[in-house]
mmCIF file of C-alpha atoms in Angstrom:
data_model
loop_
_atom_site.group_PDB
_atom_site.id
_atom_site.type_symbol
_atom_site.label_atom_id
_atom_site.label_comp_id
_atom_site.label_asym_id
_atom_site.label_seq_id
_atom_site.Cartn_x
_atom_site.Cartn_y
_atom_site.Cartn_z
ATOM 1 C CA UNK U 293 -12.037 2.964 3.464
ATOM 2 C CA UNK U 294 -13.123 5.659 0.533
ATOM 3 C CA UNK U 295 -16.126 7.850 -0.556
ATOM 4 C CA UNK U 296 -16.445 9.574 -3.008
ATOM 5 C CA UNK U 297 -15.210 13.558 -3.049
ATOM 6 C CA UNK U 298 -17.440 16.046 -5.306
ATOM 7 C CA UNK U 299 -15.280 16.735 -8.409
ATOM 8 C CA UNK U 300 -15.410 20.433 -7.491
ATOM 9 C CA UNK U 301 -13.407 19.970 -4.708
ATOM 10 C CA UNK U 302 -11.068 16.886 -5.896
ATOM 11 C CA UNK U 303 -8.513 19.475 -6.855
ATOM 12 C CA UNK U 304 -7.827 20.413 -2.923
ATOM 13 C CA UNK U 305 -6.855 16.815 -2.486
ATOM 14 C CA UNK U 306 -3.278 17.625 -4.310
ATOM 15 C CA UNK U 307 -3.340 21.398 -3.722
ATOM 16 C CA UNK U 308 -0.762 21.155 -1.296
ATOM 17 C CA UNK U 309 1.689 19.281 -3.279
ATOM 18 C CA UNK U 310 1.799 15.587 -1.927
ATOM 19 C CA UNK U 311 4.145 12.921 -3.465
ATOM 20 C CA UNK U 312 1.635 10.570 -5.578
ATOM 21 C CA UNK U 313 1.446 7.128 -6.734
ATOM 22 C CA UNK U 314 0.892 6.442 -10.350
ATOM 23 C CA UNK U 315 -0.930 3.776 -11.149
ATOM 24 C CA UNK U 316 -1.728 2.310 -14.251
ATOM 25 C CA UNK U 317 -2.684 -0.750 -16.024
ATOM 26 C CA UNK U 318 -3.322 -2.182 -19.698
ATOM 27 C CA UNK U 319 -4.507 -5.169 -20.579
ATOM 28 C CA UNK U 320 -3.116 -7.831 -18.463
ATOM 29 C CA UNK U 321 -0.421 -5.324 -17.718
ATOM 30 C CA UNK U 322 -0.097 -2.906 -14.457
ATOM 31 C CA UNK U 323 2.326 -1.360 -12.835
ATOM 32 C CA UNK U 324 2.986 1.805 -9.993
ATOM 33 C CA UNK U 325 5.224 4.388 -10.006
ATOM 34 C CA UNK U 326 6.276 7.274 -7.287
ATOM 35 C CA UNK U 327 5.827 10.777 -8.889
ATOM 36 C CA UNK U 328 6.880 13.967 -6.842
ATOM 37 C CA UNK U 329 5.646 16.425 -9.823
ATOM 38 C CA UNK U 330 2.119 16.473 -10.540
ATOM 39 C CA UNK U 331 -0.305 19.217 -9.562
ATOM 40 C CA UNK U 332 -4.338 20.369 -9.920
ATOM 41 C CA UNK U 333 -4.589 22.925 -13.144
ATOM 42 C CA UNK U 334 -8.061 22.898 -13.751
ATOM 43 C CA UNK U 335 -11.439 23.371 -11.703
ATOM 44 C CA UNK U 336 -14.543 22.435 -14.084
ATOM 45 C CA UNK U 337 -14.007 20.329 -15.402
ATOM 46 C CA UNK U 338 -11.318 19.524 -12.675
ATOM 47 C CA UNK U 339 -8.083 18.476 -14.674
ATOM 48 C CA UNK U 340 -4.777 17.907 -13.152
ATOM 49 C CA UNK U 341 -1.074 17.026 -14.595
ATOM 50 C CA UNK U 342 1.885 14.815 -14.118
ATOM 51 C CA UNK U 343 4.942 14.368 -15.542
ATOM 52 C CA UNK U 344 5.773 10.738 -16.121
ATOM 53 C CA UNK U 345 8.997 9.811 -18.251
ATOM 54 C CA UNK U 346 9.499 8.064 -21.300
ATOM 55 C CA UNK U 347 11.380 5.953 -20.045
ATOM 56 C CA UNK U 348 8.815 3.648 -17.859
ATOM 57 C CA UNK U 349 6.615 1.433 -18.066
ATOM 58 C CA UNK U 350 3.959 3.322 -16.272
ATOM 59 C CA UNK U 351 4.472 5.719 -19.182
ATOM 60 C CA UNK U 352 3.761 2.802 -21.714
ATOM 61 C CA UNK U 353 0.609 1.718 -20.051
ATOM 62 C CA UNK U 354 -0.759 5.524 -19.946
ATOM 63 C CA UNK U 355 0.058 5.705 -23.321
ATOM 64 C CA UNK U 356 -1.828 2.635 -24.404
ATOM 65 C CA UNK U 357 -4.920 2.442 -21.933
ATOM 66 C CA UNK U 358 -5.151 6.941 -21.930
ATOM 67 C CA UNK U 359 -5.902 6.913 -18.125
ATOM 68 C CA UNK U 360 -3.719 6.202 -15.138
ATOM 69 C CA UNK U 361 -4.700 6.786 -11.040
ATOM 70 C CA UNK U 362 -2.960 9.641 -8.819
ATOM 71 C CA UNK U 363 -3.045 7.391 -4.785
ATOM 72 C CA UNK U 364 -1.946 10.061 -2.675
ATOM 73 C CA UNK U 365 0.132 8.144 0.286
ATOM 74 C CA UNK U 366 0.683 8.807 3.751
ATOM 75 C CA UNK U 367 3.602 7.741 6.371
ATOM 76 C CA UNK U 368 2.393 4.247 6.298
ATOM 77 C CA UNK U 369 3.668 3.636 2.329
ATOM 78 C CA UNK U 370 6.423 6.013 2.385
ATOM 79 C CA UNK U 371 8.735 2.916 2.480
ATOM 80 C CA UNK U 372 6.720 1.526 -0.701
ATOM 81 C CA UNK U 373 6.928 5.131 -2.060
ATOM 82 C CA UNK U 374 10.609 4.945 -2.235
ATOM 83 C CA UNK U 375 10.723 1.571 -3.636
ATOM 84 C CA UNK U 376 8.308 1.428 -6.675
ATOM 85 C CA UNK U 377 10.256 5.138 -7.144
ATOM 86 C CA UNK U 378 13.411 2.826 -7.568
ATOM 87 C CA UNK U 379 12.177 -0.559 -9.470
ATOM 88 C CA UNK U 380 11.215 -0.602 -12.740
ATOM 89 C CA UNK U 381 8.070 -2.372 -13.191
ATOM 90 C CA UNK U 382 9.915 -3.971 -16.239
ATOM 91 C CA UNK U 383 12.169 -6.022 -13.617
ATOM 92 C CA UNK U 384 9.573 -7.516 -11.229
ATOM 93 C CA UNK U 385 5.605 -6.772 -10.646
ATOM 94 C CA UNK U 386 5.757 -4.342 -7.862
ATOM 95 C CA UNK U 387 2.245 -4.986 -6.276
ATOM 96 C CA UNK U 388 2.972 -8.549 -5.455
ATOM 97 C CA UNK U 389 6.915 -7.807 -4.464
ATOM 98 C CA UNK U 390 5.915 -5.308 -2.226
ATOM 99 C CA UNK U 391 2.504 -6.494 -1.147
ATOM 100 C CA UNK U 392 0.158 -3.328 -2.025
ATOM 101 C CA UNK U 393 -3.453 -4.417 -1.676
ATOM 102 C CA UNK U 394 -5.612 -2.704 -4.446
ATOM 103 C CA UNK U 395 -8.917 -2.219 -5.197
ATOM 104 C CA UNK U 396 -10.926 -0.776 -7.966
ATOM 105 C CA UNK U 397 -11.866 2.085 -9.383
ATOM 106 C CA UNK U 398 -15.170 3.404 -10.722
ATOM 107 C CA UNK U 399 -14.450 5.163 -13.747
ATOM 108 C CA UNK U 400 -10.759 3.945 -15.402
ATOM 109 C CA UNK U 401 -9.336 0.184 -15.395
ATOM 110 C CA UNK U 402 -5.898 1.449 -13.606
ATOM 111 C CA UNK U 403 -5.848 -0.533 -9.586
ATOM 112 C CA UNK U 404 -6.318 2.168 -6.596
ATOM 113 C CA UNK U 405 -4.156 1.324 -3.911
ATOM 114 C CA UNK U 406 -5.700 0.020 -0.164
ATOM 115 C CA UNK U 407 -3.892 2.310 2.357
ATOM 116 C CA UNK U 408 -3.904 5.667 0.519
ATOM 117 C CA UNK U 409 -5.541 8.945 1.888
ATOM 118 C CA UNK U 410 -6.913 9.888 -1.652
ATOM 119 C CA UNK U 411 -7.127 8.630 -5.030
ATOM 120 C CA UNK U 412 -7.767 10.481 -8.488
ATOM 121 C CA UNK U 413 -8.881 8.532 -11.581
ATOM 122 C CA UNK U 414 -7.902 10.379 -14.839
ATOM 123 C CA UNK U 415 -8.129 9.997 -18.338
ATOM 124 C CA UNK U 416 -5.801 11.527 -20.740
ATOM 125 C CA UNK U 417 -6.161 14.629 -22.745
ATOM 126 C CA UNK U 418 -4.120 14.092 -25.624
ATOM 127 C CA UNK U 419 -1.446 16.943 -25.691
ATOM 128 C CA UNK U 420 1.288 14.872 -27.716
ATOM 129 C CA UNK U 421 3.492 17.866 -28.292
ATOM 130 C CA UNK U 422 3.785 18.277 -24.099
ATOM 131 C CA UNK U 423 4.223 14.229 -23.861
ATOM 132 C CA UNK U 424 6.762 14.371 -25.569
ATOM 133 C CA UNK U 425 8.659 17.767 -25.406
ATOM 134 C CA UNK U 426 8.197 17.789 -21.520
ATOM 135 C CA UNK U 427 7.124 14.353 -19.884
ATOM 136 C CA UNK U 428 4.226 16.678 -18.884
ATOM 137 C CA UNK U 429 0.527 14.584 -19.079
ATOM 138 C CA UNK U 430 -2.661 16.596 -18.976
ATOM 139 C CA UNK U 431 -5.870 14.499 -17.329
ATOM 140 C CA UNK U 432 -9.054 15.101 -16.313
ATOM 141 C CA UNK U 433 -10.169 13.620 -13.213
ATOM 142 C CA UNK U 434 -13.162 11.622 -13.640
ATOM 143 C CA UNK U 435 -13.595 10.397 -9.617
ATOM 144 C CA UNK U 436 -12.039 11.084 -6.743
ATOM 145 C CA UNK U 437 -12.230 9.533 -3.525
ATOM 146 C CA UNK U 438 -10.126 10.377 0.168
ATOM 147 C CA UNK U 439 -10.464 8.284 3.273
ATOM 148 C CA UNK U 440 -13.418 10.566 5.318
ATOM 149 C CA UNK U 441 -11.406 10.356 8.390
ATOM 150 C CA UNK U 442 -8.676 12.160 6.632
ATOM 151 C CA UNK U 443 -10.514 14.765 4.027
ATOM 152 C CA UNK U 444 -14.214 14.819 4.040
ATOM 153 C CA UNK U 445 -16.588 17.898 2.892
ATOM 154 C CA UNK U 446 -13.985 19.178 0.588
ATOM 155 C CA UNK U 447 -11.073 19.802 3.089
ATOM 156 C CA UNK U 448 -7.863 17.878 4.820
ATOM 157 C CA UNK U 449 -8.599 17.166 8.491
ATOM 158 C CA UNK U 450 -5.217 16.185 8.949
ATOM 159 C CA UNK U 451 -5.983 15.133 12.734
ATOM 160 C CA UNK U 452 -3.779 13.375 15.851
ATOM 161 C CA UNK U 453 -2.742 10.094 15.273
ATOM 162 C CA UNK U 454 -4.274 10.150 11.425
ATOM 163 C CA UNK U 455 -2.312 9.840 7.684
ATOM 164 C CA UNK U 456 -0.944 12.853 6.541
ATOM 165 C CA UNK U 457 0.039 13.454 3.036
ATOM 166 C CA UNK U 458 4.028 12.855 2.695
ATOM 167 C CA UNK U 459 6.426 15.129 0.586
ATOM 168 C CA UNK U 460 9.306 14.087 -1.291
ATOM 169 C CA UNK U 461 12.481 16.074 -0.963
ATOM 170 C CA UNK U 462 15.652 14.283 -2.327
ATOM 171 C CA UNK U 463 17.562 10.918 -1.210
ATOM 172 C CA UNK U 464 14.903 9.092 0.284
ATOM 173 C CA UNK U 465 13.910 12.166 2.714
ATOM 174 C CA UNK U 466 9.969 12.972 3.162
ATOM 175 C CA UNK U 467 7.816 15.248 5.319
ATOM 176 C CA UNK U 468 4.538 14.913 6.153
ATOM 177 C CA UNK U 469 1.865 17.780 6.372
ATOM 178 C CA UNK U 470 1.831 19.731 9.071
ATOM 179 C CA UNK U 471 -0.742 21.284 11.335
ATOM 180 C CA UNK U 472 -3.057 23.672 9.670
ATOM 181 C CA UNK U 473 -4.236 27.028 10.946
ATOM 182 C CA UNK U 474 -6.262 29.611 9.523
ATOM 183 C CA UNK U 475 -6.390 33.265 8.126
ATOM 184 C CA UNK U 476 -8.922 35.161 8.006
ATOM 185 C CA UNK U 477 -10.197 36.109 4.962
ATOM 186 C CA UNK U 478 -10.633 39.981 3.970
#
């Protein structure tokens, strides 16, 4: 289940610095990868980044096709997190090894992944100098979509017995999103 989430407020679904899913696909080609490091860095238009090594095959395919998809996963493919984060896409095709249902997308060719709380298509902005130096990749998101019984009206619901984003710390260790609670504002 998706809709769609106004660009202006797609940058609050990785404001809080989930672990994503990198999707991407060229030609007859596609593959996913686990990424801990990516991050909004834009609002209008609403641009994010991710650093994806040189080294992959996801990197290949966003290199070729210039757009890839940030699935932001809860609990229920944290064990699918950790292993496309330790097969290389090279090796074996990790949607049918590990059985991730996809779907797709309205704006890039790269699968979204059934089962996520949010998705992010990008496109590339070429910054070769970062791809290269840093791993780093630029994007601007051209839809977004979150599950509406998880993040609807531009904000995380986060409720009883929902998804929550997960978090990657080290060695196959996560934590989900905790309970919110508000400030008030000045």
């Amino acid at each position: 289940m998706h809709q769609p989430v106004d660009l202006a407020k797609a940058y609050r679904l990785l404001n809080h610095g989930p672990t994503v899913l990198v999707s991407s696909a060229h030609g007859e080609r596609r593959n996913v990868m686990a990424a801990a490091w990516s991050m909004p860095l834009d609002f209008s238009p609403p641009k994010i980044s991710v650093v994806i090594d040189k080294h992959t095959l996801t990197r290949e395919l966003v290199e070729a096709s210039g757009e890839f998809v940030l699935n932001i996963p809860g609990r229920n493919l944290a064990q699918a997190t950790v292993a496309v984060g330790n097969r290389s896409g090279r090796e074996l095709d990790k949607f049918a090894e590990y059985q991730l249902a996809t779907f797709a997308g309205s704006q890039v060719a790269a699968p979204l992944l059934a089962g996520c709380v949010g998705w992010l298509e990008c496109r590339v902005l070429a910054e070769r100098h970062i791809q290269q130096a840093y791993d780093l990749f630029i994007a601007e998101v051209v839809a977004a979509w979150a599950d509406p019984r998880d993040f609807s009206e531009g904000h995380w619901h986060f409720a009883a017995g929902r998804e929550r984003s997960i978090h990657y710390v080290a060695g196959g260790t996560f934590f989900e999103t905790g309970e919110a609670f508000q400030v008030p504002m000045p």
